[in-house]
């Protein structure tokens, strides 16, 4: 079983991937971390050097070319589901889970903005407006997930129980 976690930046995809993988005794794969390792630079630096379009192509390539073990939990980048055929591909190859949060909840969690190229330099008010706008664009993709769940203060065991219900 491959579990793909999707959602806006700051919703906890990387953290929940590690927690779920621990419960399932399987690997956690972070697409952004794989890209950083392969490219030898941060996501922010890659964005600055190559632009968003090149990054989205690279994300697509990494998503589809990884050698996934039989069971694993994959943390995707926040925008990954919204480009090319990524969401369709993930739905065909595993269980997609949208870790949903409200815009104010996301603002409260996004502290280290300088490392995130899309929100670098924004204050809370600008960030809130940005998140509201981006969620309008991205929710049609995120909501194609097989499971949508409120991720604020979400316990990994509860998340696993909800995923298990999908398999039943």
Tab-separated table of C-alpha atoms in Angstrom:
chain	number	residue	atom	x	y	z
A	1	UNK	CA	0.000	0.000	0.000
A	2	UNK	CA	1.362	3.372	-1.040
A	3	UNK	CA	-0.075	6.359	0.807
A	4	UNK	CA	0.403	9.781	-0.783
A	5	UNK	CA	-0.137	12.737	1.563
A	6	UNK	CA	-1.213	15.948	-0.157
A	7	UNK	CA	-2.137	19.387	1.108
A	8	UNK	CA	-1.010	22.970	1.401
A	9	UNK	CA	2.466	23.818	2.681
A	10	UNK	CA	2.553	23.717	6.456
A	11	UNK	CA	-0.279	21.191	6.891
A	12	UNK	CA	2.078	18.531	8.267
A	13	UNK	CA	2.670	16.204	5.311
A	14	UNK	CA	6.312	15.439	6.171
A	15	UNK	CA	5.619	14.981	9.883
A	16	UNK	CA	2.539	12.806	9.334
A	17	UNK	CA	4.419	10.734	6.737
A	18	UNK	CA	7.078	9.881	9.334
A	19	UNK	CA	4.467	9.131	12.011
A	20	UNK	CA	2.383	6.917	9.704
A	21	UNK	CA	5.472	5.128	8.419
A	22	UNK	CA	6.469	4.433	12.013
A	23	UNK	CA	3.037	2.931	12.749
A	24	UNK	CA	3.177	0.828	9.562
A	25	UNK	CA	6.865	-0.099	9.985
A	26	UNK	CA	7.584	1.083	6.443
A	27	UNK	CA	9.647	3.820	4.798
A	28	UNK	CA	8.583	7.450	4.643
A	29	UNK	CA	9.543	9.219	1.428
A	30	UNK	CA	9.584	13.009	1.195
A	31	UNK	CA	9.508	14.130	-2.449
A	32	UNK	CA	10.995	17.544	-1.591
A	33	UNK	CA	13.850	15.886	0.340
A	34	UNK	CA	14.546	13.587	-2.622
A	35	UNK	CA	14.710	16.620	-4.928
A	36	UNK	CA	17.063	18.463	-2.559
A	37	UNK	CA	19.330	15.411	-2.392
A	38	UNK	CA	19.298	14.831	-6.169
A	39	UNK	CA	19.831	18.485	-7.097
A	40	UNK	CA	22.266	19.370	-4.318
A	41	UNK	CA	20.365	22.566	-3.515
A	42	UNK	CA	17.339	23.698	-1.544
A	43	UNK	CA	13.900	23.951	-3.131
A	44	UNK	CA	14.120	27.751	-2.732
A	45	UNK	CA	17.466	27.829	-4.565
A	46	UNK	CA	16.157	25.550	-7.323
A	47	UNK	CA	13.119	27.823	-7.758
A	48	UNK	CA	15.366	30.902	-7.935
A	49	UNK	CA	17.768	29.329	-10.428
A	50	UNK	CA	15.307	27.517	-12.693
A	51	UNK	CA	11.807	28.907	-12.100
A	52	UNK	CA	8.570	27.271	-11.020
A	53	UNK	CA	7.811	25.571	-14.362
A	54	UNK	CA	11.127	23.685	-14.311
A	55	UNK	CA	10.537	22.724	-10.682
A	56	UNK	CA	7.075	21.327	-11.463
A	57	UNK	CA	8.540	19.221	-14.300
A	58	UNK	CA	11.230	17.932	-11.949
A	59	UNK	CA	8.620	17.096	-9.278
A	60	UNK	CA	6.628	15.132	-11.858
A	61	UNK	CA	9.727	13.235	-12.970
A	62	UNK	CA	10.753	12.384	-9.394
A	63	UNK	CA	7.215	11.334	-8.418
A	64	UNK	CA	6.969	8.883	-11.307
A	65	UNK	CA	10.534	7.558	-11.337
A	66	UNK	CA	11.061	6.660	-7.673
A	67	UNK	CA	11.389	2.981	-6.857
A	68	UNK	CA	8.625	2.777	-4.251
A	69	UNK	CA	8.652	-0.160	-1.841
A	70	UNK	CA	5.414	-2.175	-1.583
A	71	UNK	CA	4.281	-0.244	1.466
A	72	UNK	CA	5.380	3.337	2.023
A	73	UNK	CA	4.106	6.776	2.977
A	74	UNK	CA	4.941	9.625	0.610
A	75	UNK	CA	4.918	13.312	1.552
A	76	UNK	CA	4.380	15.408	-1.572
A	77	UNK	CA	5.133	19.065	-2.138
A	78	UNK	CA	2.141	21.353	-1.624
A	79	UNK	CA	1.777	22.139	-5.321
A	80	UNK	CA	2.651	18.709	-6.715
A	81	UNK	CA	-0.952	17.413	-7.016
A	82	UNK	CA	-1.982	20.493	-9.005
A	83	UNK	CA	0.339	20.128	-11.974
A	84	UNK	CA	0.508	17.866	-14.996
A	85	UNK	CA	-1.179	14.502	-14.320
A	86	UNK	CA	0.302	14.046	-10.839
A	87	UNK	CA	-2.987	13.673	-8.937
A	88	UNK	CA	-4.329	11.131	-11.405
A	89	UNK	CA	-1.050	9.194	-11.263
A	90	UNK	CA	-1.068	9.094	-7.443
A	91	UNK	CA	-4.711	7.958	-7.370
A	92	UNK	CA	-3.856	5.150	-9.797
A	93	UNK	CA	-0.824	4.032	-7.783
A	94	UNK	CA	-1.949	4.372	-4.177
A	95	UNK	CA	-4.196	5.980	-1.595
A	96	UNK	CA	-4.224	9.774	-1.664
A	97	UNK	CA	-4.971	11.645	1.558
A	98	UNK	CA	-5.677	15.376	1.703
A	99	UNK	CA	-4.488	16.812	5.022
A	100	UNK	CA	-6.901	19.717	5.156
A	101	UNK	CA	-6.551	22.871	7.263
A	102	UNK	CA	-8.200	26.276	7.286
A	103	UNK	CA	-6.204	29.292	6.068
A	104	UNK	CA	-5.818	30.732	9.623
A	105	UNK	CA	-4.546	27.343	10.860
A	106	UNK	CA	-1.987	27.268	8.049
A	107	UNK	CA	-0.819	30.819	8.823
A	108	UNK	CA	-0.317	29.821	12.469
A	109	UNK	CA	1.945	26.939	11.379
A	110	UNK	CA	4.046	28.655	8.685
A	111	UNK	CA	6.792	30.281	10.757
A	112	UNK	CA	9.959	29.698	8.721
A	113	UNK	CA	8.836	31.483	5.562
A	114	UNK	CA	12.275	32.330	4.204
A	115	UNK	CA	12.831	28.690	3.221
A	116	UNK	CA	9.577	28.585	1.253
A	117	UNK	CA	9.952	30.366	-2.092
A	118	UNK	CA	6.265	31.101	-2.673
A	119	UNK	CA	5.777	32.911	0.669
A	120	UNK	CA	9.204	34.407	1.335
A	121	UNK	CA	8.948	37.862	2.913
A	122	UNK	CA	5.177	37.821	3.543
A	123	UNK	CA	3.616	39.076	6.766
A	124	UNK	CA	0.631	37.242	8.308
A	125	UNK	CA	-1.976	39.340	6.480
A	126	UNK	CA	-0.308	38.856	3.086
A	127	UNK	CA	0.163	35.169	3.815
A	128	UNK	CA	-3.503	34.704	4.719
A	129	UNK	CA	-4.618	36.348	1.461
A	130	UNK	CA	-2.108	34.238	-0.493
A	131	UNK	CA	-3.306	31.001	1.131
A	132	UNK	CA	-6.980	31.807	0.492
A	133	UNK	CA	-6.220	32.453	-3.184
A	134	UNK	CA	-4.005	29.398	-3.626
A	135	UNK	CA	-6.516	27.109	-1.921
A	136	UNK	CA	-9.179	28.285	-4.372
A	137	UNK	CA	-6.858	27.125	-7.174
A	138	UNK	CA	-5.646	23.950	-5.508
A	139	UNK	CA	-8.714	22.571	-3.717
A	140	UNK	CA	-10.193	21.100	-6.921
A	141	UNK	CA	-7.039	18.966	-7.139
A	142	UNK	CA	-6.695	18.244	-3.416
A	143	UNK	CA	-10.342	17.145	-3.254
A	144	UNK	CA	-9.666	14.423	-5.833
A	145	UNK	CA	-7.980	12.558	-2.957
A	146	UNK	CA	-9.517	9.295	-1.832
A	147	UNK	CA	-9.623	10.670	1.730
A	148	UNK	CA	-9.887	14.252	2.998
A	149	UNK	CA	-9.348	14.778	6.710
A	150	UNK	CA	-8.990	17.765	9.042
A	151	UNK	CA	-5.288	17.654	9.866
A	152	UNK	CA	-5.185	20.226	12.674
A	153	UNK	CA	-4.044	18.346	15.813
A	154	UNK	CA	-4.592	15.080	13.927
A	155	UNK	CA	-3.276	11.982	15.674
A	156	UNK	CA	-1.447	9.624	13.302
A	157	UNK	CA	-3.332	6.624	14.737
A	158	UNK	CA	-6.671	8.254	13.870
A	159	UNK	CA	-5.375	8.985	10.382
A	160	UNK	CA	-4.297	5.365	9.945
A	161	UNK	CA	-7.736	4.141	11.091
A	162	UNK	CA	-9.395	6.339	8.441
A	163	UNK	CA	-7.038	5.033	5.754
A	164	UNK	CA	-7.717	1.430	6.827
A	165	UNK	CA	-11.469	2.052	6.367
A	166	UNK	CA	-10.807	2.847	2.695
A	167	UNK	CA	-9.221	-0.563	2.185
A	168	UNK	CA	-12.112	-2.435	3.804
